[in-house]
Coordinates of C-alpha atoms in Angstrom, one line a residue:
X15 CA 0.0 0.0 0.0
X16 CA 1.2 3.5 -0.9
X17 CA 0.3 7.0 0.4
X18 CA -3.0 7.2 -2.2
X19 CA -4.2 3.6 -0.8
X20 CA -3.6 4.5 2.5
X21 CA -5.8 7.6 2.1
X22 CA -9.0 5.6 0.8
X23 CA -8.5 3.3 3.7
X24 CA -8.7 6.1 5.7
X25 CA -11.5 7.9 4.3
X26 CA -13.4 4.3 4.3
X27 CA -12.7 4.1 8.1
X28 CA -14.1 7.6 8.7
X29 CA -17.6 6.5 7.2
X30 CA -17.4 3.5 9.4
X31 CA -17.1 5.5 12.2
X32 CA -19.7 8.3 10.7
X33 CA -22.2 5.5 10.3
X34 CA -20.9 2.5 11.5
X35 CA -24.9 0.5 11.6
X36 CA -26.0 -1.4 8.4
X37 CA -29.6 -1.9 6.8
X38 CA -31.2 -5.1 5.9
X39 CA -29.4 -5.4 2.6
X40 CA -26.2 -5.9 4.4
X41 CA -27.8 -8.4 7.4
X42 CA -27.4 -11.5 6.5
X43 CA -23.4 -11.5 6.2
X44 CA -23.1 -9.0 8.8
X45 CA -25.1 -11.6 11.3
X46 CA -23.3 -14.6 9.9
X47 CA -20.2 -12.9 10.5
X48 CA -21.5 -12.6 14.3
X49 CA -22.5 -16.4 14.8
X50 CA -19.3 -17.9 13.5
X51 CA -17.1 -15.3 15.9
X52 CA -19.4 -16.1 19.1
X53 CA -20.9 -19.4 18.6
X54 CA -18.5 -21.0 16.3
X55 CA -18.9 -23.1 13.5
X56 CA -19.9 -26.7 15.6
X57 CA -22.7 -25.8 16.8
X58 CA -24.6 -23.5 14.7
X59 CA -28.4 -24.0 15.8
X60 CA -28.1 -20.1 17.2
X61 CA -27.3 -18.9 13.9
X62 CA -29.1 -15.8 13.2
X63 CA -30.6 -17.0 9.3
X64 CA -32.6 -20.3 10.9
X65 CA -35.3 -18.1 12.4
X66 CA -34.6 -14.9 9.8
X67 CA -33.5 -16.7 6.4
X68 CA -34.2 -13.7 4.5
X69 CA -36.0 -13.7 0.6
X70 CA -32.8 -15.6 -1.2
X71 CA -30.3 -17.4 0.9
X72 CA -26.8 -16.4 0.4
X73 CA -23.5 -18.1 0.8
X74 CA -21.2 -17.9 4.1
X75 CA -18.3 -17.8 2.6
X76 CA -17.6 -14.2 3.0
X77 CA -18.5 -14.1 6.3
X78 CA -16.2 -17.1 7.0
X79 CA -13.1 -15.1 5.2
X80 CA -13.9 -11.9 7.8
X81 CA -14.5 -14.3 10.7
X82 CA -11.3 -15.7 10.3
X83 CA -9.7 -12.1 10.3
X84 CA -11.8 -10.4 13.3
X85 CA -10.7 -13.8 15.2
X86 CA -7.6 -12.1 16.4
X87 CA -9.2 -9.7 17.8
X88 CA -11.8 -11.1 19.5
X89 CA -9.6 -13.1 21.8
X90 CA -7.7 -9.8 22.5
X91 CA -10.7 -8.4 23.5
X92 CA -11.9 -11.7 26.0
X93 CA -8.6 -11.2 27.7
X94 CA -9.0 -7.8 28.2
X95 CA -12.4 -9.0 30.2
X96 CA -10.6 -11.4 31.9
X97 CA -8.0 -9.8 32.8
X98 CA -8.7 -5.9 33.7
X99 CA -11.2 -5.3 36.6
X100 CA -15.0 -5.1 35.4
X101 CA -15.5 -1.6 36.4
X102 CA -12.4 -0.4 34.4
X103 CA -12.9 -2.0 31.5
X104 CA -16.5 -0.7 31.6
X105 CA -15.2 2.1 31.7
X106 CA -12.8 2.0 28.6
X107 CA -15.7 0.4 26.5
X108 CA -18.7 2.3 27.4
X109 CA -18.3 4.3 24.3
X110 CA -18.4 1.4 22.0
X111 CA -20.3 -0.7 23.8
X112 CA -17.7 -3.9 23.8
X113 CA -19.1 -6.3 22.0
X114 CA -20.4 -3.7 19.3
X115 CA -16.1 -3.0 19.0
X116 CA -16.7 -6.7 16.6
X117 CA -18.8 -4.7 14.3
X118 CA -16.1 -1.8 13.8
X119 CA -13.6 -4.5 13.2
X120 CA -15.8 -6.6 10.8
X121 CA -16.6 -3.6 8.8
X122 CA -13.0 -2.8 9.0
X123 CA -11.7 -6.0 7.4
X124 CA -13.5 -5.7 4.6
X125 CA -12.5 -2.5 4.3
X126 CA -8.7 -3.2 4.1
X127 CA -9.8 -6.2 1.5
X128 CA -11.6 -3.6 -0.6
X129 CA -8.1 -1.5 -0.4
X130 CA -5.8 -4.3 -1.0
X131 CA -7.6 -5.0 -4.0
X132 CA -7.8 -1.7 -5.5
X133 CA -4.1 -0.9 -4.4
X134 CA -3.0 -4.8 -6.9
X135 CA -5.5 -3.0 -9.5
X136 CA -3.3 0.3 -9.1
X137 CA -0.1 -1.8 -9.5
X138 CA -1.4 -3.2 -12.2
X139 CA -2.8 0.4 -14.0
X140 CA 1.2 1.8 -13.1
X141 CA 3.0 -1.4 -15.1
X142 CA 0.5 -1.0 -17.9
X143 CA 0.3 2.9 -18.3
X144 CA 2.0 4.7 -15.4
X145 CA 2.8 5.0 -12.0
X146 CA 0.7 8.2 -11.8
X147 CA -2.2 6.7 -13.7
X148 CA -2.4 4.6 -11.0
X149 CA -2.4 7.0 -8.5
X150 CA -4.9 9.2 -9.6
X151 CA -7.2 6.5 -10.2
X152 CA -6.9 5.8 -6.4
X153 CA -7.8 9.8 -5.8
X154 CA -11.3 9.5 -8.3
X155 CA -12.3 6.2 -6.1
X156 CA -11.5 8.0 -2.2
X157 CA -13.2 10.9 -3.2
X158 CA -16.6 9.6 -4.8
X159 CA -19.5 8.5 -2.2
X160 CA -20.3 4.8 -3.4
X161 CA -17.1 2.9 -3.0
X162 CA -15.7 4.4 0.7
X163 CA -19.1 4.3 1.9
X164 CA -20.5 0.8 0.3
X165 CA -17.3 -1.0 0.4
X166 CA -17.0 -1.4 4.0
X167 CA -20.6 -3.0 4.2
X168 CA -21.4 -7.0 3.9
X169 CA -23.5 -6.9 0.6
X170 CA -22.6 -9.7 -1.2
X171 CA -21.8 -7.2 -4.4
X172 CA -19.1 -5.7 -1.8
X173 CA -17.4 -9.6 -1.8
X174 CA -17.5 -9.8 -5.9
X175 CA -16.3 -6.2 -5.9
X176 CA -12.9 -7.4 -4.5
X177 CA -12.6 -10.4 -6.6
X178 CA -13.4 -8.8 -9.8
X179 CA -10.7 -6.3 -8.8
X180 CA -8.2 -8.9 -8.7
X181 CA -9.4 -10.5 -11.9
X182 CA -9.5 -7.0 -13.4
X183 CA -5.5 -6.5 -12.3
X184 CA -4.6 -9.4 -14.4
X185 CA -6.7 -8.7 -17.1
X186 CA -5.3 -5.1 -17.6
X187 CA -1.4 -6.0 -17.3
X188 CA 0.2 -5.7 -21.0
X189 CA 0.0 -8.4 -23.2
X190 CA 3.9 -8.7 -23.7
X191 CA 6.8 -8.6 -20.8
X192 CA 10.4 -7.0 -22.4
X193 CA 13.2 -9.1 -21.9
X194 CA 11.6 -12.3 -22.5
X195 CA 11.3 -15.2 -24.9
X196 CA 8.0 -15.5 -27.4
X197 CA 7.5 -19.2 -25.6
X198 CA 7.8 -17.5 -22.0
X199 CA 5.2 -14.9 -23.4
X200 CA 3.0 -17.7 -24.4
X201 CA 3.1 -19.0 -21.2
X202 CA 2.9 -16.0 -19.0
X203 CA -0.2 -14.7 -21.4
X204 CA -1.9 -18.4 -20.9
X205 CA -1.7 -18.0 -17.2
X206 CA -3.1 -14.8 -16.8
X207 CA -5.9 -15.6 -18.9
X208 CA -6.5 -18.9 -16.4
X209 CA -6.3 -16.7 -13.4
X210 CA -9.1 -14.5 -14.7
X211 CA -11.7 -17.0 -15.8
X212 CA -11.1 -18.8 -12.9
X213 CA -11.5 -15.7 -10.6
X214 CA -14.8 -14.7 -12.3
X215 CA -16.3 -17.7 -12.7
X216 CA -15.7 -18.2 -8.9
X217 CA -16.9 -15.1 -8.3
X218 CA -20.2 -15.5 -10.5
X219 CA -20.5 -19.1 -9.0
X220 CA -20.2 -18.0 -5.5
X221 CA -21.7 -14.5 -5.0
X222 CA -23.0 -12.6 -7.5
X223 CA -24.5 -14.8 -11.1
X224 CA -25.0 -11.8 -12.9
X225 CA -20.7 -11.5 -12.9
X226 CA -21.1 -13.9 -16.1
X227 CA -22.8 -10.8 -18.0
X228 CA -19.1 -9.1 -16.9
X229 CA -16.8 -11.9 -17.8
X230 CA -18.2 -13.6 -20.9
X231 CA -17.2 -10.0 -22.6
X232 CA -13.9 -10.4 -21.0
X233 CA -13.6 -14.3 -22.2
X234 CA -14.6 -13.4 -25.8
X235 CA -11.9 -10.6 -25.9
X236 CA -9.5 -12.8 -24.7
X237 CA -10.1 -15.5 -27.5
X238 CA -10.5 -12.6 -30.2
X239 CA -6.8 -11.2 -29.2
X240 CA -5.4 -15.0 -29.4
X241 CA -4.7 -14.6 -25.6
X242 CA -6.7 -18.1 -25.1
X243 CA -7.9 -20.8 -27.8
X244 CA -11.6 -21.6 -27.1
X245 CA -11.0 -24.8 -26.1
X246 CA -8.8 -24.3 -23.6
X247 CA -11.6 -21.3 -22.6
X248 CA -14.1 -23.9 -22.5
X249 CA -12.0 -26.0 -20.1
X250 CA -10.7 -23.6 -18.2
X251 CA -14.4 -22.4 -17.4
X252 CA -15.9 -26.0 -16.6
X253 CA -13.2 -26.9 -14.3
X254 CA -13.4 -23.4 -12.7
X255 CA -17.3 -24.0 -12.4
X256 CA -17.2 -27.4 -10.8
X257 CA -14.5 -26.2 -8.5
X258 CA -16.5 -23.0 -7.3
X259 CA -19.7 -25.4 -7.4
X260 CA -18.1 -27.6 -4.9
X261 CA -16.8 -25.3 -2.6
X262 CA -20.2 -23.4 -2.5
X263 CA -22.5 -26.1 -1.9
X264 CA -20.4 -27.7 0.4
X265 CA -20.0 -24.9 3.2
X266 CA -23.2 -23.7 2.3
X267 CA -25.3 -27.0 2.9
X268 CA -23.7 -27.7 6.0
X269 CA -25.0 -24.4 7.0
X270 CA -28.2 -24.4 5.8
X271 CA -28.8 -27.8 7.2
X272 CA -30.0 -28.8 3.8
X273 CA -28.4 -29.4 -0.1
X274 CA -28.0 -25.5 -1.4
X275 CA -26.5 -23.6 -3.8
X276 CA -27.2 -19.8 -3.0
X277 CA -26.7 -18.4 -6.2
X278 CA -28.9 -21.1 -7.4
X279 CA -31.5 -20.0 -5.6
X280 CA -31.3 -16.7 -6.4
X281 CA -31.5 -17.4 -10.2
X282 CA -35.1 -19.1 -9.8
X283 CA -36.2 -16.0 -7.2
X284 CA -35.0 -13.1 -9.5
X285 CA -34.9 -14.9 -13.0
X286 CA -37.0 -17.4 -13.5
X287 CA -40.0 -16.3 -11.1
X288 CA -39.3 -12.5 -11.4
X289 CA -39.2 -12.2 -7.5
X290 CA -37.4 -8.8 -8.1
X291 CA -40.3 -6.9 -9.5
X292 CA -41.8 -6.7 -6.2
X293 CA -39.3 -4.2 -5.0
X294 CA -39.6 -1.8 -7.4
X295 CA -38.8 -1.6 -11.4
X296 CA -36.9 1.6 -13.1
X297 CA -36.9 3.2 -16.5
X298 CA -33.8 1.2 -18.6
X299 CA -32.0 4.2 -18.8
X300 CA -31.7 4.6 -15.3
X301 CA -28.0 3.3 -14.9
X302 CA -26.9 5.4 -17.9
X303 CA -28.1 8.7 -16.9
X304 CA -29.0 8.0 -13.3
X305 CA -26.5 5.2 -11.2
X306 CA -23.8 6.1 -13.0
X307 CA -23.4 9.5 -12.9
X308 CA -23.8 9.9 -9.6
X309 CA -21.0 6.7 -8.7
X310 CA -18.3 8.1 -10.7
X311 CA -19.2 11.8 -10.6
X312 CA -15.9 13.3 -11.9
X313 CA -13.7 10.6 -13.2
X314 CA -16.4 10.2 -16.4
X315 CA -15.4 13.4 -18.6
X316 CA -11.4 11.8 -18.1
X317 CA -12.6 8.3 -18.7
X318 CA -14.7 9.7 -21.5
X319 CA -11.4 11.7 -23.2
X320 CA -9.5 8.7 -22.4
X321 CA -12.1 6.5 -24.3
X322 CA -11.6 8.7 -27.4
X323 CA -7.8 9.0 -27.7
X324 CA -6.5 5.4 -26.2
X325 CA -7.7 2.2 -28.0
X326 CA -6.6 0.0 -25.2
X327 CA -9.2 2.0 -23.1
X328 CA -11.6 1.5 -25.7
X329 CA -10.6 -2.5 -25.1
X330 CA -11.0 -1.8 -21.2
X331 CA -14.6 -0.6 -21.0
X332 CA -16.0 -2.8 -23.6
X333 CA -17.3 -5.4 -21.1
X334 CA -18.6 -2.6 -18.9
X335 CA -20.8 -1.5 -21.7
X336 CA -22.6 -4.5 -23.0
X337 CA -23.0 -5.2 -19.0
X338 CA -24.9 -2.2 -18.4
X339 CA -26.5 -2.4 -21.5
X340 CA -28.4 -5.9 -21.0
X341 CA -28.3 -5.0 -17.1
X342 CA -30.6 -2.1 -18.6
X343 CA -33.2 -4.4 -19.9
X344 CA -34.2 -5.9 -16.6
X345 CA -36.8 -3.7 -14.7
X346 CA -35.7 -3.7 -11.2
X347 CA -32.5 -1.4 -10.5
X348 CA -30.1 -0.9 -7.6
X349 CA -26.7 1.2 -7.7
X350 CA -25.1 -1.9 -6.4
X351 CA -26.0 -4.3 -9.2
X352 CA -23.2 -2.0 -10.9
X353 CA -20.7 -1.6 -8.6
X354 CA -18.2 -3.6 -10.7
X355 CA -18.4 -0.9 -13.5
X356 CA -16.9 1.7 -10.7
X357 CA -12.7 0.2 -10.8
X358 CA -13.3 0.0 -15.0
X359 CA -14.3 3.7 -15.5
X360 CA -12.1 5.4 -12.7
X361 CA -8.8 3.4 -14.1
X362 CA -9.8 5.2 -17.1
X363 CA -10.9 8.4 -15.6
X364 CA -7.2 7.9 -13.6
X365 CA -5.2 7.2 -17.0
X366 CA -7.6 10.2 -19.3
X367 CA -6.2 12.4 -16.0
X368 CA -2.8 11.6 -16.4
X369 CA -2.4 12.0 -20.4
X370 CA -4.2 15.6 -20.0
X371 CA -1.0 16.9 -17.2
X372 CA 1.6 15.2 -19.5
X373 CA 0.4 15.8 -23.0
X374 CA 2.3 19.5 -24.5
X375 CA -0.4 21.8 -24.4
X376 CA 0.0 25.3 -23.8
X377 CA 1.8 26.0 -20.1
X378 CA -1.6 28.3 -19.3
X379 CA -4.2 25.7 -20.1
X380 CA -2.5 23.3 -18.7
X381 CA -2.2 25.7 -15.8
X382 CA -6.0 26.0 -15.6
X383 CA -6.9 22.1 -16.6
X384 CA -4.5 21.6 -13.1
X385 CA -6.5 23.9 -10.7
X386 CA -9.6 23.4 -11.9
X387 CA -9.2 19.4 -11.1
X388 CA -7.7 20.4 -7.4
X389 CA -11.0 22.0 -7.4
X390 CA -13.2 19.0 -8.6
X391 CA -11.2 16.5 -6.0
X392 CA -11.1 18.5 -3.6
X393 CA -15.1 19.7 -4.1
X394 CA -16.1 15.9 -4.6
X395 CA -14.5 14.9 -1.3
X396 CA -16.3 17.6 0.7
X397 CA -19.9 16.5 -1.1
X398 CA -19.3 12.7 -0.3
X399 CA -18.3 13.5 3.3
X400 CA -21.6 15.4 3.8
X401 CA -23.5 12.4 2.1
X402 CA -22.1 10.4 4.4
X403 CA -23.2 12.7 7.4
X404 CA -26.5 13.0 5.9
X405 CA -26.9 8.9 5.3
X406 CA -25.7 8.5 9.4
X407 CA -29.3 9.9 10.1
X408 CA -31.0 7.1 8.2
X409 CA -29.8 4.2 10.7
X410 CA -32.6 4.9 13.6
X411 CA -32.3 1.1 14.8
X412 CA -29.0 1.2 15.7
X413 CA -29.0 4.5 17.4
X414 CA -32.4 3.1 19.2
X415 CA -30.9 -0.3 20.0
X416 CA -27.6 1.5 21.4
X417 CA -30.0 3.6 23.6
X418 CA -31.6 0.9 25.3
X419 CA -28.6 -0.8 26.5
X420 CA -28.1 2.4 28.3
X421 CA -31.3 3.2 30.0
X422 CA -31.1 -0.4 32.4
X423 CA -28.3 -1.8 34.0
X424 CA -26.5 -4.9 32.5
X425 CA -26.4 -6.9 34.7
X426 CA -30.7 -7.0 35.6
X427 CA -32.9 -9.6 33.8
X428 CA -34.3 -7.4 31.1
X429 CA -36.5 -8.9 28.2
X430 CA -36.4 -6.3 25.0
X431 CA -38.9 -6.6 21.7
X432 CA -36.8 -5.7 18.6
X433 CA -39.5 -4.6 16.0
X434 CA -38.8 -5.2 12.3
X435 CA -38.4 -2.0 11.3
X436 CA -35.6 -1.7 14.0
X437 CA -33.9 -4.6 12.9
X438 CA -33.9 -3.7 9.4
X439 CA -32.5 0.0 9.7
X440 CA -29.1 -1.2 12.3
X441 CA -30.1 -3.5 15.1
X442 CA -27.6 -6.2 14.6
X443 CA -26.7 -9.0 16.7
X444 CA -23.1 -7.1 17.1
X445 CA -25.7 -4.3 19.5
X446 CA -27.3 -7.1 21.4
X447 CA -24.5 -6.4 24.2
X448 CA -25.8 -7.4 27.4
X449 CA -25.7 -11.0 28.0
X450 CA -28.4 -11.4 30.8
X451 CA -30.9 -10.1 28.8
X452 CA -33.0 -11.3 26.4
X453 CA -33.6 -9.5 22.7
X454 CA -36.4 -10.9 20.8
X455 CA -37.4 -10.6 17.4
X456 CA -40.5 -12.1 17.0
X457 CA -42.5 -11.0 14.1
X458 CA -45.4 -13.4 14.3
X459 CA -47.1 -10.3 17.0
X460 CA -50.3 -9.3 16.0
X461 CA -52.0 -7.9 19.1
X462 CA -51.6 -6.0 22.0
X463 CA -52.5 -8.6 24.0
X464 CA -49.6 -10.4 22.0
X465 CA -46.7 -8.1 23.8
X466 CA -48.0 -8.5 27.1
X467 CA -48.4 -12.1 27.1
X468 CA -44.9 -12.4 26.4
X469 CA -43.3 -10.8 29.2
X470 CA -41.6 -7.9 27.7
X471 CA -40.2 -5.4 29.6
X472 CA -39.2 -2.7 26.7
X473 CA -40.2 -2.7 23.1
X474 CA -38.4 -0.5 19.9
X475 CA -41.3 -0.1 17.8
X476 CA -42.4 2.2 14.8
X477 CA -46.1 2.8 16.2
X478 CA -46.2 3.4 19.9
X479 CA -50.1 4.6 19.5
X480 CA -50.7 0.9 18.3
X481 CA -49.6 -0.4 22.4
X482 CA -52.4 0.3 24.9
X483 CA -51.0 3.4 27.0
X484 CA -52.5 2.2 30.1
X485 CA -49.7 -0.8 30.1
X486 CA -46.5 0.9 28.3
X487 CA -45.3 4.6 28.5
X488 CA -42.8 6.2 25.9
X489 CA -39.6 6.3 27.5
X490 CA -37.4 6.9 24.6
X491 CA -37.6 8.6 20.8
X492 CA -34.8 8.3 18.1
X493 CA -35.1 10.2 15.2
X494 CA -34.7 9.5 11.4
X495 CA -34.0 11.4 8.1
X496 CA -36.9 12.8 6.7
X497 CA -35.4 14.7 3.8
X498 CA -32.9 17.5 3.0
X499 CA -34.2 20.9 1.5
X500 CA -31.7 23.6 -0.2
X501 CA -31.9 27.0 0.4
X502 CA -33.6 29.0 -2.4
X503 CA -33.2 32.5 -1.3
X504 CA -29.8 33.1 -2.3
X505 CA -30.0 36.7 -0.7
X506 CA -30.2 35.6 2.8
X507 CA -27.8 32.5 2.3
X508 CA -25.7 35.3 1.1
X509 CA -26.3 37.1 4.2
X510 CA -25.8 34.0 6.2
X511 CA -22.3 33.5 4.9
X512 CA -20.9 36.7 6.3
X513 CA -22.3 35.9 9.6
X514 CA -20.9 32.6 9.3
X515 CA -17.7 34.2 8.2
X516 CA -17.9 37.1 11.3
X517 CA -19.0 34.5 14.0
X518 CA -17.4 31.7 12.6
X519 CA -20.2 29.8 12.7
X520 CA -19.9 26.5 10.1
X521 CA -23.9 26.1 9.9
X522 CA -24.9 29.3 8.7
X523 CA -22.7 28.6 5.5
X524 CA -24.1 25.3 4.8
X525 CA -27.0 25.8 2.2
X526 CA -29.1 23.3 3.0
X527 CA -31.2 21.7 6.1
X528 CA -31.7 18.6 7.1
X529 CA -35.2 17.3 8.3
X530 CA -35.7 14.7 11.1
X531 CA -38.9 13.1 12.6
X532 CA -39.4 10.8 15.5
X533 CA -39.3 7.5 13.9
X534 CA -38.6 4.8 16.4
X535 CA -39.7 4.4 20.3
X536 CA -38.2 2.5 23.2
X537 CA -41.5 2.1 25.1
X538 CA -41.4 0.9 28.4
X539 CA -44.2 -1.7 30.3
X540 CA -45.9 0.0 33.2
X541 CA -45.9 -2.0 36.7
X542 CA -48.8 -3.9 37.0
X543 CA -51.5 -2.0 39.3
X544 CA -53.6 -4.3 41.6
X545 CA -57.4 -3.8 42.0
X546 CA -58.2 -1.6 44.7
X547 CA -59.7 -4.2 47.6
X548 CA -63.7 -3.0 48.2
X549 CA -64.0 -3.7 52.1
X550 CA -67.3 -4.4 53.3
X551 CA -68.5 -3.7 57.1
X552 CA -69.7 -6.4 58.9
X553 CA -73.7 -5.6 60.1

């Protein structure tokens, strides 16, 4: 890792700690990652996905690879209990709530995987164009929102991201090494072109099928440039298949206590019955002039000039093109399906960037072109940051869950009610901190009557007017985002940054306001009240 890797780490870790709670999208690894780190992987009747298996099963296998990281960790962190008194290591953890420090780290981990494999794809951008290509392509990816925001969270596009960025650092290297025999190019050009079916189809196989739309653009290139004979293609990709088949449905069944492929699964929920429709559809051009834009935001008018003067660019976003393009066709749409596209345009956004500061234009343009870019980076990194601000408001689970494990002591018998909507906006099993209480989920909870019967002493819920008030009382509200609204009159923003300037107040020169409602309560069950006794005199 260089100085430029080491920034987008760093800017990725600053949105962890910004917004460190997930959504439901990113549950299922994030819990998974949970159950193997506390309960292990011999007895998993505790796991999370047997009462919550979500719409489409999904593989463990990512969670196993961050497991294995956090490990280390975790054992530091028993010994610390074991070791330091209670009340001082209370004390050192009451910020982070202990346990909740294994959701920093998990996040974390993947966040230095999502680095190392853009800092092999920059290697790979500096032996093929330059050094400073490379670079800059690093500067486009810290700066934008999606990648240092997304590519610390458990999605199972976040797991494909890394591995089509290692595929992607093969694929780009140049097609001849100086100093070497034609027979050693032969072989060094076979390899690489093994490594990157292999890598894709694993990556296709195991976490993401729609990959194959990414690499069989990729495969056809590579038999069109004589890099790989067909056969050998067709080989390659069976063997890769059965391989990546095997390891799948083997860690996978054992965990679902039953014969599964997850990807599988997800081609007959989203393919074959059209399961996806039910969560919203979008116009086809959406990607193009919608997802796009706003996931690259300034490296696309580099990648663009880069596209137009360099062939071998023109070569690079050719599988990115026909992916979006049949992507397009299905109706439902979400920025992540195309998250793969964002290495592919910003190594050419990086390498349009470079040719524009080296090529011999006149010293005042290139003057110009120079500062005006400074501008754009540095302009593109202040918006993303106050995205991410903005998108910490839209967690109120987590911030709800993290506030009842403050308002009773740890160490009482407390039963909690975790609504769904709760769960689904940052109430992870990473938050259930207390281990004498009990944190229920139960969505099968109809009626009033329901919650009583079942002995709970708090509930987070969205609707506390649907709980009788005469046995719970509000004792906690967490707001949510509601919306953001721009200022319009541009005289008294005007007005507002010269006090802002005067009293050196940040707020006032902030053209915008955000707008928060009460969204989630911590309600809290009443003591039972006895009947009054009706005492009759004796005649």
């Amino acid at each position: 890792m260089n100085g430029f890797d080491f920034f987008l780490f760093i800017v990725m870790v600053t949105y962890i700690c910004m917004c460190p709670y997930t959504k439901v999208e990113e549950s299922f690894n994030l819990q998974a990652t949970h159950d193997i780190l506390i309960y292990g992987v011999k007895d998993i009747s505790n796991y999370d996905h047997f009462e919550f298996p979500g719409v489409v099963p999904r593989t463990f296998i990512g969670s196993l690879v961050l497991a294995f990281i956090v490990y280390p960790f975790k054992n530091i962190l028993n010994i610390l209990s074991t070791e330091v008194k209670q009340e001082v290591y209370d004390n050192i953890f009451e910020i982070f709530q202990n346990k909740f420090l294994l959701q920093y780290a998990t996040r974390i981990a993947l966040a230095l995987l999502v680095v190392w494999s853009f800092s092999r794809l920059r290697k790979s951008v500096a032996k093929t164009w330059s050094k400073e290509a490379g670079n800059f392509m690093i500067l486009l990816t810290a700066v934008q929102f999606y990648i240092p925001f997304w590519g610390s969270r458990t999605l199972p596009n976040t797991f494909a991201l890394i591995l089509v960025n290692i595929a992607l650092s093969y694929w780009i290297l140049k097609t001849t090494r100086k100093k070497t025999s034609t027979k050693e190019n032969r072989i060094y050009e076979r390899t690489r072109s093994y490594l990157v079916i292999f890598i894709l189809t694993f990556t296709a196989v195991v976490f993401r099928i729609e990959i194959v739309l990414l690499a069989l653009p990729i495969f056809i290139l590579e038999v069109k440039n004589k890099k790989i004979s067909i056969v050998r293609l067709i080989i390659v990709g069976l063997i890769s298949t059965l391989f990546s088949l095997g390891i799948t449905v083997g860690v996978d069944s054992y965990f679902w206590g039953k014969l599964l492929w997850p990807e599988g699964a997800s081609i007959q929920f989203n393919i074959l019955n059209n399961g996806s429709l039910a969560y919203g559809t979008s116009p086809w051009y959406s990607y193009l002039a919608i997802h796009i834009p706003k996931t690259c935001t300034i490296a696309i008018p580099f990648a663009l000039y880069a596209f137009y003067e360099k062939p071998r660019i023109r070569r690079l976003l050719t599988p990115i093109i026909s992916y979006v393009i049949i992507y397009s066709f299905l109706p439902h749409k979400e920025t992540r399906f195309i998250f793969y596209v964002i290495p592919f345009i910003n190594i050419a956004g990086g390498v349009g960037l470079f040719y524009i500061h080296s090529s011999s234009i006149f010293s005042i343009t290139k003057k110009l072109i120079y500062y005006m870019t400074v501008l754009l980076i540095i302009t593109n990194l202040f918006v993303s940051g106050l995205m991410a601000y903005i998108s910490s408001f839209n967690y109120p689970g987590g911030h709800a869950l993290k506030a009842m494990n403050k308002i009773e002591s740890p160490y009482k018998q407390v039963k909690v009610h975790i609504g769904v909507y709760t769960a689904q906006t940052g109430a992870s099993r990473f938050g259930q901190i207390n281990d004498k209480w009990i944190y229920d989920k139960d969505e099968s909870l109809n009626t009033r009557q329901q919650f009583i019967d079942k002995g709970y002493d708090y509930a987070i819920v969205l609707q506390p007017s649907f709980h009788n008030s005469k046995h719970w009382e509000i004792d906690t509200s967490i707001d949510a985002l509601l919306g953001v609204s721009f200022t319009k009159d541009y005289k008294k923003f005007i007005e507002d940054v010269k006090t802002c300037i005067a009293e050196k107040d940040i707020k006032k020169c902030i053209p915008f306001k955000i707008h928060k409602n009460k969204k989630v309560y911590i309600i809290k069950r009443k003591p039972e009240q006895k009947e009054p006794e009706i005492i009759q005199e004796q005649i």
